[in-house]
GROMACS .gro file of C-alpha atoms in nm:
model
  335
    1UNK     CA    1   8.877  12.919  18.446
    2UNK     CA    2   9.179  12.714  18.326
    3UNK     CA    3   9.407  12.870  18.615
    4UNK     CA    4   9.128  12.830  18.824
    5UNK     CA    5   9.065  12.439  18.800
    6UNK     CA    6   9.474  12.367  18.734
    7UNK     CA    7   9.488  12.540  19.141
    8UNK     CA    8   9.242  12.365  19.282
    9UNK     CA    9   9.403  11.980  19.090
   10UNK     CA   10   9.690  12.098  19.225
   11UNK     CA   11   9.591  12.127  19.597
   12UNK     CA   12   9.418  11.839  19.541
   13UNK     CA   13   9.722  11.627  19.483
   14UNK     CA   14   9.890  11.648  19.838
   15UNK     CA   15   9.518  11.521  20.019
   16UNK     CA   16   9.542  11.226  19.795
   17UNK     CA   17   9.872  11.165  19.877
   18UNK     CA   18   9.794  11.193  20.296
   19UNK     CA   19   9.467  10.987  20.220
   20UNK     CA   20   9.653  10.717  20.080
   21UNK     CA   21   9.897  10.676  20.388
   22UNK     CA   22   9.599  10.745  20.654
   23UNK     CA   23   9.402  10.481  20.452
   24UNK     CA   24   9.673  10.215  20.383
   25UNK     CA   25   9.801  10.252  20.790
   26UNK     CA   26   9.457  10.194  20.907
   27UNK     CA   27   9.374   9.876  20.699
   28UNK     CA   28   9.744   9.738  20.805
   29UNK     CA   29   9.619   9.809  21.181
   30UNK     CA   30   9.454   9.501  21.294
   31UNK     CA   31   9.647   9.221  21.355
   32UNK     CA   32   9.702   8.954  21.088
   33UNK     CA   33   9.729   8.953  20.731
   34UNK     CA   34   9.670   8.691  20.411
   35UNK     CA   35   9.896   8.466  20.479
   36UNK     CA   36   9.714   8.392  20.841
   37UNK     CA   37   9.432   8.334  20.609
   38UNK     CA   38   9.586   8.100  20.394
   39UNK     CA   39   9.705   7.936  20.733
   40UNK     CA   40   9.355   7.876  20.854
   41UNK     CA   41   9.263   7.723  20.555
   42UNK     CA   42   9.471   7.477  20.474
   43UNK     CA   43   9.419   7.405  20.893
   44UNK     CA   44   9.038   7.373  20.876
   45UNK     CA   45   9.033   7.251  20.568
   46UNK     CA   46   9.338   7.101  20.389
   47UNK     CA   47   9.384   6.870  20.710
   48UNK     CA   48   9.752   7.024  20.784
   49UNK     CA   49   9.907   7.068  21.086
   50UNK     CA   50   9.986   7.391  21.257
   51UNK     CA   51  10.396   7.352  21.199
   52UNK     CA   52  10.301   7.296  20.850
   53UNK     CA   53  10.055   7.563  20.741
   54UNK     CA   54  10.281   7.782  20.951
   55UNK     CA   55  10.548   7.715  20.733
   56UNK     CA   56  10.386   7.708  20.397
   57UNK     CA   57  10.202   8.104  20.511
   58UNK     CA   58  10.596   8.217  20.656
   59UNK     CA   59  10.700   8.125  20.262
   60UNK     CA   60  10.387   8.304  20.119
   61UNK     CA   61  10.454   8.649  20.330
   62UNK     CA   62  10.842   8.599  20.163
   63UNK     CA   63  10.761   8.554  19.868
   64UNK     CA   64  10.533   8.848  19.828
   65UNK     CA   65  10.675   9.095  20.056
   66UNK     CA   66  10.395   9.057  20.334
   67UNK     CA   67  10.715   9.033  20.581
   68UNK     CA   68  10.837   9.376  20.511
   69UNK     CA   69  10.778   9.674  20.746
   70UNK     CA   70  10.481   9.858  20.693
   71UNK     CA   71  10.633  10.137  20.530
   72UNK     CA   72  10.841   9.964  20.254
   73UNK     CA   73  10.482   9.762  20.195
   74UNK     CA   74  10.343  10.152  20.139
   75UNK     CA   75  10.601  10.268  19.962
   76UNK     CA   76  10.592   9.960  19.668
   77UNK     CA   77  10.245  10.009  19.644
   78UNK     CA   78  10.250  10.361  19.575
   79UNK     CA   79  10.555  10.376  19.363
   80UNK     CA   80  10.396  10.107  19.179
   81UNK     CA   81  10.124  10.310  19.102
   82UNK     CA   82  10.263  10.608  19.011
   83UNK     CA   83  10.563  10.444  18.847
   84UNK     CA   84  10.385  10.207  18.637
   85UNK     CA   85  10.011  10.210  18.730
   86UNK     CA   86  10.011   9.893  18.893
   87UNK     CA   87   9.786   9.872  19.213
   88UNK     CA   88   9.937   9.531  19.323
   89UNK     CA   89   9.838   9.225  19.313
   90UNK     CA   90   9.499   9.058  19.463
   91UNK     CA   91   9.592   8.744  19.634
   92UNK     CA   92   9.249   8.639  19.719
   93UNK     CA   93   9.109   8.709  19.381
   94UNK     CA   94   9.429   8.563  19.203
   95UNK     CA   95   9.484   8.847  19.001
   96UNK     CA   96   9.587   9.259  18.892
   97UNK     CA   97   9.389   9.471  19.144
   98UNK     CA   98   9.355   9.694  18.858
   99UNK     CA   99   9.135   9.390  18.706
  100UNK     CA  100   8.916   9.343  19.037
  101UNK     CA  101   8.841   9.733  19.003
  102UNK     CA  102   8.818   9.716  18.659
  103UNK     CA  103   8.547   9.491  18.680
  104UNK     CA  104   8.328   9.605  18.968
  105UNK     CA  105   8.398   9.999  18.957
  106UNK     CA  106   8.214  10.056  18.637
  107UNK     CA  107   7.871   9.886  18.735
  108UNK     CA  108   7.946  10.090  19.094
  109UNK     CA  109   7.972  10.383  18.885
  110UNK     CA  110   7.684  10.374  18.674
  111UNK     CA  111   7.478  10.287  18.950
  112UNK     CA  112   7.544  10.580  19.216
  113UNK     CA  113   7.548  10.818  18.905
  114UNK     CA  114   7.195  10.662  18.830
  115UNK     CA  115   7.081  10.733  19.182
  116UNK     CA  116   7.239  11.061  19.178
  117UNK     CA  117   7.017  11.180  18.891
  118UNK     CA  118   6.703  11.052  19.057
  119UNK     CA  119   6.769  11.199  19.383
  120UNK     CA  120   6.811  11.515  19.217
  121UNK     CA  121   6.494  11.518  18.993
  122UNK     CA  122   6.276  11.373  19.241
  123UNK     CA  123   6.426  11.572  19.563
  124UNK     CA  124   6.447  11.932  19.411
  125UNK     CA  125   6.086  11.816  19.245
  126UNK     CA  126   5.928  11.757  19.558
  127UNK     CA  127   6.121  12.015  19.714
  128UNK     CA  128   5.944  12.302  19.521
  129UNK     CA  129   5.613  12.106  19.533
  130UNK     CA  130   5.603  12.138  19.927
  131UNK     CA  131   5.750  12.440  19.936
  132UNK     CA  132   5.506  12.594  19.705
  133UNK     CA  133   5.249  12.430  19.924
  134UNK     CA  134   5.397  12.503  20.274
  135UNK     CA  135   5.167  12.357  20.562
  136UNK     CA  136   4.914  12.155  20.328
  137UNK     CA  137   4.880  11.815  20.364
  138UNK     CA  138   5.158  11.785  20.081
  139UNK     CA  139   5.390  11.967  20.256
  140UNK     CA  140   5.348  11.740  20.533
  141UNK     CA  141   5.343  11.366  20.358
  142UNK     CA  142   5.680  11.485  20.199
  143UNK     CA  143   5.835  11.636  20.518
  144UNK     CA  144   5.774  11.286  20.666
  145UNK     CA  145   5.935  11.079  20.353
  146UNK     CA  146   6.199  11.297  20.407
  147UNK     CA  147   6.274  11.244  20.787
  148UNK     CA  148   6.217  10.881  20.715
  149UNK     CA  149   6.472  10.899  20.445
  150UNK     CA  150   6.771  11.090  20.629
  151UNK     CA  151   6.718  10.845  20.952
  152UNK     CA  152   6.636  10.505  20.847
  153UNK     CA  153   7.026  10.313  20.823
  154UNK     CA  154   6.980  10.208  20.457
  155UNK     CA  155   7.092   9.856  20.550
  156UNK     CA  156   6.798   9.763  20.735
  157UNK     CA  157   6.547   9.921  20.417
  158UNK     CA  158   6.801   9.629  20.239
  159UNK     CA  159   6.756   9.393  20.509
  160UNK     CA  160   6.358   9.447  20.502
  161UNK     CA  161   6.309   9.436  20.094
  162UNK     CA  162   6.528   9.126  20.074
  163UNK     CA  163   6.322   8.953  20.318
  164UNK     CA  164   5.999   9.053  20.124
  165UNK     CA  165   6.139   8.933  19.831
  166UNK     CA  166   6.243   8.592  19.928
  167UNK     CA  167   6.014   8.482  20.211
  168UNK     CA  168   5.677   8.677  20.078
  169UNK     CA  169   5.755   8.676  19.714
  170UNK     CA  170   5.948   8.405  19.652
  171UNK     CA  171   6.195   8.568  19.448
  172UNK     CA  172   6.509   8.294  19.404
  173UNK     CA  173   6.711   8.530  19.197
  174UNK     CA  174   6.956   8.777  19.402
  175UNK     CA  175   7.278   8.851  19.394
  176UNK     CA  176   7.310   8.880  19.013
  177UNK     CA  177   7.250   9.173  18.799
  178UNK     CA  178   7.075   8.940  18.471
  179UNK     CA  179   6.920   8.621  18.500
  180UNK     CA  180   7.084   8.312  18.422
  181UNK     CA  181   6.964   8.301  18.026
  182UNK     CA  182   7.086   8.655  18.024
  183UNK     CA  183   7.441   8.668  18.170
  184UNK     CA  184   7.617   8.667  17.800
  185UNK     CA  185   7.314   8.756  17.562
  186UNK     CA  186   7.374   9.051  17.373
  187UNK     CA  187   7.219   9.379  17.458
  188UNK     CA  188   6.798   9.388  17.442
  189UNK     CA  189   6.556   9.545  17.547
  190UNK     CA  190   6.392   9.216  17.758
  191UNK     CA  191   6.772   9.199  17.890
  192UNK     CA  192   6.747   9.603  17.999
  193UNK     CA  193   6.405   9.473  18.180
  194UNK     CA  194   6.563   9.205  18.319
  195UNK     CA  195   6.892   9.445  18.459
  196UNK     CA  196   6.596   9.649  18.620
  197UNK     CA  197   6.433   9.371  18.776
  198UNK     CA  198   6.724   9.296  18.985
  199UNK     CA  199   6.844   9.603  19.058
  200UNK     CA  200   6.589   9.809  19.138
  201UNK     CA  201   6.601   9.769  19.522
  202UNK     CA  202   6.960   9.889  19.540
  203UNK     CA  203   6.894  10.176  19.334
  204UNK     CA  204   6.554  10.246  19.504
  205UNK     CA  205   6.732  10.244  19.850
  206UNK     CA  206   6.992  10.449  19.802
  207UNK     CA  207   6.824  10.703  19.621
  208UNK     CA  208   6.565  10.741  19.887
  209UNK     CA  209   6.831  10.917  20.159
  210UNK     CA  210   6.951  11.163  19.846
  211UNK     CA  211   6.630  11.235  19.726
  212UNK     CA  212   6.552  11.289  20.164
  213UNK     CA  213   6.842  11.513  20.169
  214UNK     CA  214   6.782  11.707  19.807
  215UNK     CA  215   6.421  11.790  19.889
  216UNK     CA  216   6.427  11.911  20.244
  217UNK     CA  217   6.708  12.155  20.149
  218UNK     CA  218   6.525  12.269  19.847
  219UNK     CA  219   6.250  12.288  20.017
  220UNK     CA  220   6.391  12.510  20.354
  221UNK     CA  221   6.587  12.755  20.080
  222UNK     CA  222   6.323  12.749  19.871
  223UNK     CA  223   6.122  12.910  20.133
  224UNK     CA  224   6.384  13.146  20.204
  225UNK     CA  225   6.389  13.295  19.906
  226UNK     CA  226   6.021  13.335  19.874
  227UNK     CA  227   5.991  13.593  20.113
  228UNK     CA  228   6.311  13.808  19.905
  229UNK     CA  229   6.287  14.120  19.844
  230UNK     CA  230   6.354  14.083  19.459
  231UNK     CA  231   6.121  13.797  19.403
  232UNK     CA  232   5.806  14.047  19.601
  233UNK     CA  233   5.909  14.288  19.302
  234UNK     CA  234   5.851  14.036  19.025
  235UNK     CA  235   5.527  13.999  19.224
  236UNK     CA  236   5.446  14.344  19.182
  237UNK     CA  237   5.557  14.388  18.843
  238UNK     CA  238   5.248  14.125  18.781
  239UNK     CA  239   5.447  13.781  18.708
  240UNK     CA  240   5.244  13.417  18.729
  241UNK     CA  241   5.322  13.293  19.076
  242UNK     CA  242   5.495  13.019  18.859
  243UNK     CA  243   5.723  13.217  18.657
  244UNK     CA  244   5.802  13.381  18.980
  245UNK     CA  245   5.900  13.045  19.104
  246UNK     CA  246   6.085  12.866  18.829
  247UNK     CA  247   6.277  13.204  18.693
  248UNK     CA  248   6.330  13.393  19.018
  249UNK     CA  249   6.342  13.218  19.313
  250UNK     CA  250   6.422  12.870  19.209
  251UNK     CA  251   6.764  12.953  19.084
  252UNK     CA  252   6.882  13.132  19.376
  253UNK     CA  253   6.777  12.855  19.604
  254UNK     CA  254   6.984  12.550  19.398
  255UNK     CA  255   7.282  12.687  19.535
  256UNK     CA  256   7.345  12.490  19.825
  257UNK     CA  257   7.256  12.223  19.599
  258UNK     CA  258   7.514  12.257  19.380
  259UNK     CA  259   7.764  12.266  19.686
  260UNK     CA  260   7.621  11.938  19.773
  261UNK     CA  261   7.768  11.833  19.435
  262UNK     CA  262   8.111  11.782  19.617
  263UNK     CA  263   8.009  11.496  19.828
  264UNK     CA  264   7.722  11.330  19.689
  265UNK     CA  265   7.917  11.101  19.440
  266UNK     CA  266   8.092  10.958  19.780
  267UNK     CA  267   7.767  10.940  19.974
  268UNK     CA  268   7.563  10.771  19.638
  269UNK     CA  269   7.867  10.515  19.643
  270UNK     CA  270   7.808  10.410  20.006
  271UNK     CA  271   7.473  10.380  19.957
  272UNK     CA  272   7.533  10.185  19.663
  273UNK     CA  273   7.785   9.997  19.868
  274UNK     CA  274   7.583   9.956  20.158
  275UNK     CA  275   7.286   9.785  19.983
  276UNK     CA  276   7.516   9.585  19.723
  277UNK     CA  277   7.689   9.394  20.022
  278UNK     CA  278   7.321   9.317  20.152
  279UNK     CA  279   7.211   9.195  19.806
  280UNK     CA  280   7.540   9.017  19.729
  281UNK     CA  281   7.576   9.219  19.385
  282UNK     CA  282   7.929   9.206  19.220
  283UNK     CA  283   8.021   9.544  19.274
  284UNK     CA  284   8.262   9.747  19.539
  285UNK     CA  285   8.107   9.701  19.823
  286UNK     CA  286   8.131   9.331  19.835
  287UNK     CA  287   8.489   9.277  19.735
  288UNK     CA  288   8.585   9.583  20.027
  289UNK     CA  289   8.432   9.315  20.283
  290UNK     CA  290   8.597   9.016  20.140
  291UNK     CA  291   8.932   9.206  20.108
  292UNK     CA  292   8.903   9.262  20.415
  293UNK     CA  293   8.794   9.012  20.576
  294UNK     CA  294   9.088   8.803  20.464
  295UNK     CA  295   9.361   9.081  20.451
  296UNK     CA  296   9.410   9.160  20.078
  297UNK     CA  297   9.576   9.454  20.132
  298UNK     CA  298   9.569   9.573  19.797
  299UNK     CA  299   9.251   9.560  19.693
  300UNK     CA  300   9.103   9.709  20.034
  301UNK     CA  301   9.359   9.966  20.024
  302UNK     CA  302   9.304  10.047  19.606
  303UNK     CA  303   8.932  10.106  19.632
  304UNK     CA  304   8.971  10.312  19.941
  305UNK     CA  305   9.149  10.548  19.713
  306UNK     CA  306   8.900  10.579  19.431
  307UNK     CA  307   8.615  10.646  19.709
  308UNK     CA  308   8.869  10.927  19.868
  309UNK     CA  309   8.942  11.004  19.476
  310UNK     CA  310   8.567  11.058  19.423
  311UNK     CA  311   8.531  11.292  19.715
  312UNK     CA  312   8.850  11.500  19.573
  313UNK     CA  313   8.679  11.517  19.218
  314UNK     CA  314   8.333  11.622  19.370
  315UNK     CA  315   8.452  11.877  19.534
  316UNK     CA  316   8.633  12.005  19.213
  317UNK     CA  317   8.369  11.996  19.023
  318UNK     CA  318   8.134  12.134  19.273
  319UNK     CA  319   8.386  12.420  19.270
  320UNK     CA  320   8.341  12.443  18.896
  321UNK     CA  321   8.003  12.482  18.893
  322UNK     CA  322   7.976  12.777  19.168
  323UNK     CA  323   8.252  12.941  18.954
  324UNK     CA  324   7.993  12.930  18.682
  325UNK     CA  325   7.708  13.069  18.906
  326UNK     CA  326   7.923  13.354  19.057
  327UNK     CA  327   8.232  13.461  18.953
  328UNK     CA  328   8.385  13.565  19.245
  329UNK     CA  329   8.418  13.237  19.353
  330UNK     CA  330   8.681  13.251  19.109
  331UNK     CA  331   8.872  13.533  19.184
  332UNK     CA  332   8.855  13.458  19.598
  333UNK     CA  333   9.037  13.083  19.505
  334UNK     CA  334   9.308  13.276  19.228
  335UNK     CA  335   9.354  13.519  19.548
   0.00000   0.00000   0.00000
């Protein structure tokens, strides 16, 4: 097992390393960079002239190496990070990149791994349920959940629920994950309630296209496996349909699941993303847009590389679980 998971770090390694340069290229493609930014600004807004700003952003790209070729930029980031761990520095936020991750990736984190867990109760929950109950009325309420669920862009379920809240509810408070008497309380349970409260929309929404996903392929393997040949023996042999179910055919039918495993930390994080930039929430998704949107490299760059990280790890640990389910999984990937 050791061997097995050392191989497949190993081959890991070398992706990274090509993600890195695919992903650092591509951000560095469209013209312009943070010192046009700061250009702009002190144009539209510090009152200076074009000759001036032009000057003062020429002195900014010196001084921190924005006027070097695109592959020395590459090459100081990355042997800054492997040399010392440092990810650069964040000129828009004014600080370590490793702080600006530090301080959003967590509450990323803990959210897609929350919505992870629900999709998977809920979706292999209702799988069963409808599969169990194929062509009932069940069957077909959570069919259509489920097509509404893998089609619907998750942005506009954002776009809808924020309008509901503000224009129909009247809720004032978004874009915050406590209320204001909150922020630095200690932990409670009314401040738990409170956490809830505000971010229950981006955890409902992206939840709703993994639980989608979970429960129709539960569902069609589920199925599948119902009409084996070994679970029409434990029939015969005078098992409860439900034992039948939940020791027999159940098991056999999570395995595709458990491949899933590989890329649904990257797919809860967009969805997480995706609903956090609608909702304004201090976590990744908004500070890739800002990045972005005034060319800080960096920062852009550094949490392009944990999302391509989290893929990488996904799939290893999907790997490690189908090496626990069937052994020859191991001894194909040692071959």
């Amino acid at each position: 097992m050791l061997r097995f998971l050392l191989t497949r770090i190993a081959s890991a390694i070398p992706v990274l390393a090509i993600l890195s340069l695919v992903t650092f290229a591509i951000i560095q493609a469209p013209p312009g960079d943070y010192a046009d930014y700061i250009r702009s600004q002190l144009i539209n807004q510090g009152g200076a002239s074009f000759a001036e700003a032009d000057a003062q952003a020429k002195a900014y790209r010196i001084e921190h190496g924005l006027d070097k070729p695109l592959p020395v930029q590459y090459l100081n980031w990355i042997g800054g990070i492997i040399n010392r761990g440092d990810f650069g520095y964040s000129l828009y936020y004014n600080k370590p990149v490793a702080d600006v991750v530090g301080e959003r990736l967590p509450r990323t984190l803990i959210l897609a791994l929350v919505c992870h867990l629900l999709a998977s109760v809920l979706g292999i929950t209702f799988g069963i349920w409808a599969a169990t109950r194929q062509y009932t009325w069940i069957d077909s309420t959570l069919s259509a959940i489920s097509f509404l669920g893998m089609t619907v862009p998750r942005f506009l379920m954002a776009l809808i629920i924020v309008y509901l809240m503000v224009f129909q509810f009247n809720v004032s408070e978004i874009g915050s994950f406590f209320s204001p008497q909150y922020g630095g309380a200690p932990w409670s349970w009314a401040k738990f309630v409170d956490l809830v409260r505000h971010v229950w929309p981006v955890v409902a929404i992206a939840t709703f296209g993994g639980l989608a996903y979970n429960m129709r392929v539960m569902r069609g393997n589920l199925l599948d496996t119902l009409n084996a040949q070994y679970v029409e023996t434990a029939r015969a042999k005078g098992l409860t349909g439900a034992a039948v179910v939940m020791r027999h055919a159940v098991p056999n039918a999570l395995h595709p699941l458990v491949m899933y495993q590989g890329v649904v930390l990257p797919y809860m994080l967009t969805g997480e993303i995706e609903t956090a930039i609608i909702f304004a929430l201090p976590t990744v998704g908004p500070a890739i847009v800002g990045s972005m949107a005034v060319g800080d490299v960096y920062v852009t760059a550094t949490f392009m590389m944990v999302l391509s990280a989290t893929l990488i790890v996904g799939n290893i640990i999907a790997d490690m679980l189908l090496v626990l389910l069937d052994p020859r999984v191991r001894q194909f990937g040692e071959g």
